[in-house]
Coordinates of C-alpha atoms in Angstrom, one line a residue:
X882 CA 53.7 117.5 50.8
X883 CA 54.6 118.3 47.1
X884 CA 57.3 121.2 48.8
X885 CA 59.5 118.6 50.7
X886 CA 59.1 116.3 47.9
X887 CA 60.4 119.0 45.3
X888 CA 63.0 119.9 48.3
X889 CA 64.1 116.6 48.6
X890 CA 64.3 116.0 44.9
X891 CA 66.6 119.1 44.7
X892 CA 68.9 117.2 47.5
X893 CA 69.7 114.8 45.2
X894 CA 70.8 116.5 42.6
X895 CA 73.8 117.8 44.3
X896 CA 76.7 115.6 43.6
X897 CA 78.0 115.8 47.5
X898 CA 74.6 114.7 49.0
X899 CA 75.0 111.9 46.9
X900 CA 78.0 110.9 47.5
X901 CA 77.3 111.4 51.6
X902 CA 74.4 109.2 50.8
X903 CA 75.9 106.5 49.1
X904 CA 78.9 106.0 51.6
X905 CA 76.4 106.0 54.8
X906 CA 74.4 103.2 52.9
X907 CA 77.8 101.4 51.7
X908 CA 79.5 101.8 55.4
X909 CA 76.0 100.9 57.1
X910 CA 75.2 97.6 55.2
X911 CA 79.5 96.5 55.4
X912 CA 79.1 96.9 59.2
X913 CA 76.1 94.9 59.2
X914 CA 77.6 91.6 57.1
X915 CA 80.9 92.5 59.1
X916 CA 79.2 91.9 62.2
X917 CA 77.3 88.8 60.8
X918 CA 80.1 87.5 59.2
X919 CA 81.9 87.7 62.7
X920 CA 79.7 86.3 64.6
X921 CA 78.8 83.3 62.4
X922 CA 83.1 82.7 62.2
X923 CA 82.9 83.0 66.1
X924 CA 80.1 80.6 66.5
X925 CA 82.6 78.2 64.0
X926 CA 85.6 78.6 66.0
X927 CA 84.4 78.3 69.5
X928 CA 85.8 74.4 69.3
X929 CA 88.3 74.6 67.2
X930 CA 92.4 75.3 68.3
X931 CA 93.2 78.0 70.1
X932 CA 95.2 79.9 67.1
X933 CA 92.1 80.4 65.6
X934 CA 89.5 81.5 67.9
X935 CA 92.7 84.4 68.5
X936 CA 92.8 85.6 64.8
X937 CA 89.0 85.4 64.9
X938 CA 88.8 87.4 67.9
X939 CA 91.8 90.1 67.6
X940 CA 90.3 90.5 64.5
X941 CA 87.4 92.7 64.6
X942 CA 88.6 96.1 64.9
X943 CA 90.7 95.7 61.6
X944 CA 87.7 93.8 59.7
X945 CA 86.0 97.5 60.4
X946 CA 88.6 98.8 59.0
X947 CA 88.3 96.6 55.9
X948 CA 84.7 97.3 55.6
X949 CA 84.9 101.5 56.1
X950 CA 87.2 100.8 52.9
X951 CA 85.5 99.0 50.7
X952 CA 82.4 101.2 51.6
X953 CA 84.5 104.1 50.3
X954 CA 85.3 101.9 47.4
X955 CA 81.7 101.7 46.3
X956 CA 81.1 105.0 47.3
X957 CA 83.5 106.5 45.6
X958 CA 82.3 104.3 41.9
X959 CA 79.0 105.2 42.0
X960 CA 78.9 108.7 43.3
X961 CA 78.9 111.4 40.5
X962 CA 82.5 113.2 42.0
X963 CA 84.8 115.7 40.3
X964 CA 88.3 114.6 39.8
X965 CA 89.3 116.1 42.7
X966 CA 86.9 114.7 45.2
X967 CA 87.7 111.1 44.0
X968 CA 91.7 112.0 44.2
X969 CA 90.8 112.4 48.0
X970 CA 88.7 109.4 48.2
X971 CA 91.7 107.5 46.4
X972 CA 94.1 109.1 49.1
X973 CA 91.8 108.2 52.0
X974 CA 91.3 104.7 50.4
X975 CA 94.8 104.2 50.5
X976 CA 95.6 105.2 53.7
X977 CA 93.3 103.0 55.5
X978 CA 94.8 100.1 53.4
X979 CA 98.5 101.1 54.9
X980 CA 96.7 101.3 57.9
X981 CA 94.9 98.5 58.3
X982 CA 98.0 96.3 56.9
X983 CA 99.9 97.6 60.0
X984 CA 97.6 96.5 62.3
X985 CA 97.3 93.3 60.7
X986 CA 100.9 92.9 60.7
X987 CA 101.1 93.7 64.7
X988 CA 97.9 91.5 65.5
X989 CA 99.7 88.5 63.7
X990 CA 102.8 89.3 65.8
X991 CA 101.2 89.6 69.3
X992 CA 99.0 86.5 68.9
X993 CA 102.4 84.5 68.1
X994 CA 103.8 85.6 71.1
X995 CA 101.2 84.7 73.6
X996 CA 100.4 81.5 72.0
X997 CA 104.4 81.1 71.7
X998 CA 104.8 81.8 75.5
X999 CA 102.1 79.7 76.9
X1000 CA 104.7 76.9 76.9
X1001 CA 107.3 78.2 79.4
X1002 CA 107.0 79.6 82.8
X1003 CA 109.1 81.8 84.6
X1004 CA 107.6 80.8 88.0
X1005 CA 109.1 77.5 87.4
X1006 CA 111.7 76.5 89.8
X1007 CA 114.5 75.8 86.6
X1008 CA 112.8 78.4 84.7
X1009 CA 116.5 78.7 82.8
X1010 CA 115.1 78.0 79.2
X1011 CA 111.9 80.2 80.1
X1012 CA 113.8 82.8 80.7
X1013 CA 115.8 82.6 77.4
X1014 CA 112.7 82.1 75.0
X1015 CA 110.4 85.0 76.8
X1016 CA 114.0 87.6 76.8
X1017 CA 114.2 86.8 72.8
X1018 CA 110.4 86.8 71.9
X1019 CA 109.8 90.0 74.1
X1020 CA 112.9 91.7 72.5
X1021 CA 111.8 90.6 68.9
X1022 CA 108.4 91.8 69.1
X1023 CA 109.2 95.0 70.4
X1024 CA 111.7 95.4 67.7
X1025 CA 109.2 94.0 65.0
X1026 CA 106.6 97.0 66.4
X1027 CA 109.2 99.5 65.8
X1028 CA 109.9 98.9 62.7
X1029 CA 106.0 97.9 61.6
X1030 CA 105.5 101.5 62.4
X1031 CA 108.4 103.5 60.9
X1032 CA 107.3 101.4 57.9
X1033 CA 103.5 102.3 58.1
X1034 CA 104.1 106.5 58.8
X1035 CA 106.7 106.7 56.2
X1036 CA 103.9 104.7 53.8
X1037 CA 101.6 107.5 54.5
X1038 CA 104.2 110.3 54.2
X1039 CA 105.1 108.9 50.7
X1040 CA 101.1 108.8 49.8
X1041 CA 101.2 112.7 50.4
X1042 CA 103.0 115.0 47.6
X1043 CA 104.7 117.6 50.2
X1044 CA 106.3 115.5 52.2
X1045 CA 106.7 112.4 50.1
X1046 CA 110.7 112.5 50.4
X1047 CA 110.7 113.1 54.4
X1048 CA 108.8 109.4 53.4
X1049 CA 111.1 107.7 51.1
X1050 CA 113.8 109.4 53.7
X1051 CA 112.9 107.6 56.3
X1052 CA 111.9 104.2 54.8
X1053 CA 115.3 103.6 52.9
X1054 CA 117.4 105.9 54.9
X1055 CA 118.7 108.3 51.9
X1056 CA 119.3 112.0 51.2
X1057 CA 119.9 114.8 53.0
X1058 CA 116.6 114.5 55.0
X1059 CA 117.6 110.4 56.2
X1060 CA 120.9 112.1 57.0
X1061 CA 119.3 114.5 59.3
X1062 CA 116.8 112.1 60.4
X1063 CA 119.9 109.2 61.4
X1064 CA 121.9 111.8 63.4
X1065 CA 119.3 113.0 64.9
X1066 CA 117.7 109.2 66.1
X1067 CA 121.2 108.1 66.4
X1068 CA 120.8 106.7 70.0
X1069 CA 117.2 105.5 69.2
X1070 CA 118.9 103.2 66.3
X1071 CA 121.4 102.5 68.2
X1072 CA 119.6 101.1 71.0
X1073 CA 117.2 99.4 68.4
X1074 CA 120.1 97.6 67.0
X1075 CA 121.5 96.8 70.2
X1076 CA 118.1 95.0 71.3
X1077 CA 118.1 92.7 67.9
X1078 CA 121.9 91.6 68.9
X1079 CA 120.7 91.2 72.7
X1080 CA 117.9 88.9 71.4
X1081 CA 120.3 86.8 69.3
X1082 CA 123.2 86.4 71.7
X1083 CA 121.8 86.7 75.3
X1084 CA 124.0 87.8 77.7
X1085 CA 121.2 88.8 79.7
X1086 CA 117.3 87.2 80.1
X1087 CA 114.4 88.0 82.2
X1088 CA 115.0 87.1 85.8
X1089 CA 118.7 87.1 85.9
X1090 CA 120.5 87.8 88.2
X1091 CA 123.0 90.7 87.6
X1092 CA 126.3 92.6 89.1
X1093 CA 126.0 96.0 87.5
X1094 CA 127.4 99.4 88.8
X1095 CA 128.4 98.0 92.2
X1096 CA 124.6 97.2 92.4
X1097 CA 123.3 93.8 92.2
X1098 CA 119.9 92.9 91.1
X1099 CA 117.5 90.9 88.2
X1100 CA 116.2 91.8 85.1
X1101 CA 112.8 93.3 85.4
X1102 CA 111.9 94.5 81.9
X1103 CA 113.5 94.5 78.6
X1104 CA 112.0 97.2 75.8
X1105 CA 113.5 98.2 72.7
X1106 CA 115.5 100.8 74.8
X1107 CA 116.2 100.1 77.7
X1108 CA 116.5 97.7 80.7
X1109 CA 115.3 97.6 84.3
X1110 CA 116.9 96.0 87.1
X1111 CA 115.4 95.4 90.0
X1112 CA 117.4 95.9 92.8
X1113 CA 117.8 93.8 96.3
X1114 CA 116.4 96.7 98.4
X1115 CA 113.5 97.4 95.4
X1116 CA 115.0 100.1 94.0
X1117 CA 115.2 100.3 89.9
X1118 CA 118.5 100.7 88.1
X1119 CA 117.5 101.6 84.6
X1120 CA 120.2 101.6 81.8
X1121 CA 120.3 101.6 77.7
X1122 CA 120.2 98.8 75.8
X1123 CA 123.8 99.6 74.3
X1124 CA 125.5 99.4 78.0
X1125 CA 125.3 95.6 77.8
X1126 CA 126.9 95.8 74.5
X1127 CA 129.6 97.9 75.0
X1128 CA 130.7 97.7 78.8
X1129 CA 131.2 94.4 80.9
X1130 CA 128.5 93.1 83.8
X1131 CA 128.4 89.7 86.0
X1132 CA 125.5 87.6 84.7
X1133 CA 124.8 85.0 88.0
X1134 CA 122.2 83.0 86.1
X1135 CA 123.7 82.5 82.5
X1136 CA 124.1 78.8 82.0
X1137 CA 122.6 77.9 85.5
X1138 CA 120.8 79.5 88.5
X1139 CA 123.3 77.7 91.3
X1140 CA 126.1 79.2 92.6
X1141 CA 129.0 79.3 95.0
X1142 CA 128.6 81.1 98.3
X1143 CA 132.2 82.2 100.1
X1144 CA 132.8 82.8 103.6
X1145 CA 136.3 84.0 104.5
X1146 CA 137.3 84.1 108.3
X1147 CA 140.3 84.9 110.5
X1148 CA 141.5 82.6 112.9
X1149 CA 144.2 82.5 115.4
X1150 CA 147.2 79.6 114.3
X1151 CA 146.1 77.2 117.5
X1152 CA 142.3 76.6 115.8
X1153 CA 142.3 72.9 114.7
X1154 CA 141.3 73.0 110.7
X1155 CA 139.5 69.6 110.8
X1156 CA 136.9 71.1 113.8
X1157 CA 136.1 73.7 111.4
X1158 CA 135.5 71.7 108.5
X1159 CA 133.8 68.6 110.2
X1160 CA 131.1 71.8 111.5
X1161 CA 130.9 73.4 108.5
X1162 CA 129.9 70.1 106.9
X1163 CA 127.6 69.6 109.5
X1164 CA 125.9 73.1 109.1
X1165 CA 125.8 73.1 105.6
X1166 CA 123.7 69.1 106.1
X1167 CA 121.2 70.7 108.0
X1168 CA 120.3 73.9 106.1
X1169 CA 117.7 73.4 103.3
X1170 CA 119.0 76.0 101.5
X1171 CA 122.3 73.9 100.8
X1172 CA 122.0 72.0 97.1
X1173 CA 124.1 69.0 98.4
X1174 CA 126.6 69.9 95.7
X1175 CA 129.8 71.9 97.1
X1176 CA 131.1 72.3 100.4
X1177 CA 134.4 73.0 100.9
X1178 CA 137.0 74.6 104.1
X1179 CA 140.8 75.4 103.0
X1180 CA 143.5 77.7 104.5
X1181 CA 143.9 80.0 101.7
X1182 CA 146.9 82.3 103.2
X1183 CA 148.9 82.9 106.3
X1184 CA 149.5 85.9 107.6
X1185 CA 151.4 87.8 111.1
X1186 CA 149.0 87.1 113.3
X1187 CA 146.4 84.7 111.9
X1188 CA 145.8 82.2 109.3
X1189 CA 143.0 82.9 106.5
X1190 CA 140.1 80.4 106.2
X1191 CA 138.1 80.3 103.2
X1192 CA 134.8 78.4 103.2
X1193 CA 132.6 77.5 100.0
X1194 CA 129.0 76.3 100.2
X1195 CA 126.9 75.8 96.8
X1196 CA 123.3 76.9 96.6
X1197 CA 120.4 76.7 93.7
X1198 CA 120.6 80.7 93.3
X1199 CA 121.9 83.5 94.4
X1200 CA 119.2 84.5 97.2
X1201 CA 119.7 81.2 98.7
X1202 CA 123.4 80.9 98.4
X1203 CA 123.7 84.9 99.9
X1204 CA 121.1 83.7 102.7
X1205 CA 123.4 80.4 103.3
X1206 CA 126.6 82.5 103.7
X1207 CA 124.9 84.6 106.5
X1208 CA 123.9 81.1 108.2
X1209 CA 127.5 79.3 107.7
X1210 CA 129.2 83.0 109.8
X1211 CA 126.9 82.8 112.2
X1212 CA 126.8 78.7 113.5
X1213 CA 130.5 78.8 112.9
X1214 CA 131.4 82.0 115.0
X1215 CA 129.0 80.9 117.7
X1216 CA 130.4 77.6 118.0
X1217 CA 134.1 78.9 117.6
X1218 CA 133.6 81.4 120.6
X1219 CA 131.8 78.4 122.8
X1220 CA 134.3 75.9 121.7
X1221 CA 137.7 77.5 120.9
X1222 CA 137.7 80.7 122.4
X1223 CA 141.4 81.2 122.3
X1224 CA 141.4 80.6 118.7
X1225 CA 140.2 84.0 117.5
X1226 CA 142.4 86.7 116.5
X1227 CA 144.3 87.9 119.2
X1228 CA 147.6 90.1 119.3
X1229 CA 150.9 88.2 120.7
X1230 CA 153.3 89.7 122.5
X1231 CA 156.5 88.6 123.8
X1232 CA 157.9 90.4 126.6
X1233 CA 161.6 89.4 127.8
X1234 CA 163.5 90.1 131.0
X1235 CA 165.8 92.7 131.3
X1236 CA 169.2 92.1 133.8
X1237 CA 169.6 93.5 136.2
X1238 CA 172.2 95.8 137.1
X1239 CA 175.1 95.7 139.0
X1240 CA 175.8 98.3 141.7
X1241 CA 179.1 99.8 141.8

């Protein structure tokens, strides 16, 4: 018994084994008020607002955080260390600090945009100012994480001597390093610019409708790079964030959803206009995908042989008004071919007699 004694006594007379010591029994009693603590706030909250019982419950992790520094804190004050040991302690200190002030910062930001967002819904049917608030707010945050973490590594870099001016290079852009660094993330920043002016002006939201590259389809996702569109047959037309900055695009859904549908048909000159337009009326009266707003049959142009008809129907977006389209050319043909079958195009020709001739 008195060897392990003396054994043990000789344990604690080296400095490390001290230290080791003291920062288990720091760290082990912080997690234990942490977890008391957060349980007792929990048990507070669990009738209060929503806000808080979030910030309560995202955060845990970084309250551990907290409490592994302070334990090295305390640690670090009462252990008997050389001037080099506590330098590392310092740096480790501070580095969890940076750290944990990152995650705060991105906890804080998440927990606004869920509790932000619970007020619109994009499954509504006008889901117009839905779409504009989730398009800015997504953009925003993605933006805000970017830069939360360029700001957090370059934090650490700058706590390190080596490479403290790759740090201060990339935090405040300057030198011959930030130089590098710029040319080198020159589309990156440029696409992370592009996505802050997006979020301020708009020209394009989640769920709009879009004409780009000959394709047409709606906005999918929006990250800090790029954009996905969704095409009509499923497929995914991704492009950078800078395209819709630089080059131009049809937006279908920018002020409103509802647009105009067009139906252009060729008809011979003997097709009475007022039949058309009294059955295109009646077509458009009994399709529920009509808005009851715009109906409309004019001869837009004559030419040799037949006389162009253009027809405009309004629907409450652009599935329903490509869908009513389809509907109006298909009544109207049926009933011009029952009806007026003399009417479609056909080729005229005139033949004349020739005279006869005279025998000598």
């Amino acid at each position: 018994m008195t060897f392990y004694m003396e054994r043990l006594e000789s344990l604690f007379d080296r400095p490390d084994v001290v230290g080791i010591a003291l920062f288990a029994g720091a760290l082990l009693a912080g997690l234990v008020v942490q977890r008391l603590v957060f349980r007792s706030l929990t048990y507070l909250v669990s009738d209060k607002d929503l806000v808080w019982r979030s910030i309560v419950s995202r955060t845990r992790r970084p309250s551990q955080l907290a409490v592994l520094a302070l334990a090295l804190v305390i640690a670090s004050s009462l252990a008997p260390l050389s001037a080099r040991q506590a330098d590392v302690v310092q740096h480790l200190l501070t580095v969890c600090l940076i750290l944990l002030a990152g995650w705060v910062a991105r906890t804080a930001i998440n927990i606004w945009l869920v509790l932000y967002l619970r007020r619109f819904k994009l499954d509504a049917e006008d889901n117009l100012l839905a779409r504009k608030h989730v398009t800015q707010t997504r953009i925003l945050q993605r933006v805000a994480n970017v830069l939360i973490v360029a700001i957090v590594v370059s934090w650490v870099m700058m706590t390190c001597e080596p490479i403290r001016q790759y740090g201060v290079s990339l935090l405040a852009s300057a030198g011959a390093a930030g130089l590098v660094a710029g040319l080198a993330l020159q589309p990156v920043l440029k696409n992370l610019f592009a996505g802050i002016q997006l979020a301020i002006t708009q020209p394009i939201r989640i769920d709009d409708a879009l004409l780009v590259e000959g394709e047409w389809g709606r906005v999918e996702e929006i990250t800090s790079t790029y954009v996905v569109l969704k095409i009509w047959d499923w497929r995914r037309l991704v492009l950078p964030l800078s395209y819709f900055i630089e080059k131009p695009f049809q937006n279908w859904t920018r002020e409103t959803a509802s647009l105009i549908g067009s139906v252009t048909i060729f008809l011979d000159f003997t097709i009475p206009v007022q039949a058309v337009r009294e059955k295109v009326e009646e077509i458009a009266a009994a399709s529920p995908l009509w808005d009851r707003q715009v109906v409309n049959v004019a001869v837009v142009d004559f030419r040799e042989e037949v006389m162009e008809i253009r027809i405009l129907v309004s629907a409450s977006d652009a599935g329903r008004a490509f869908d009513l389209r389809c509907e109006v050319r298909e009544k109207l043909i049926d009933h011009i071919r029952e009806t007026f079958p003399q009417a479609l195009p056909r080729t005229r020709a005139e033949v004349a007699a020739v005279p006869e001739r005279r025998s000598a």
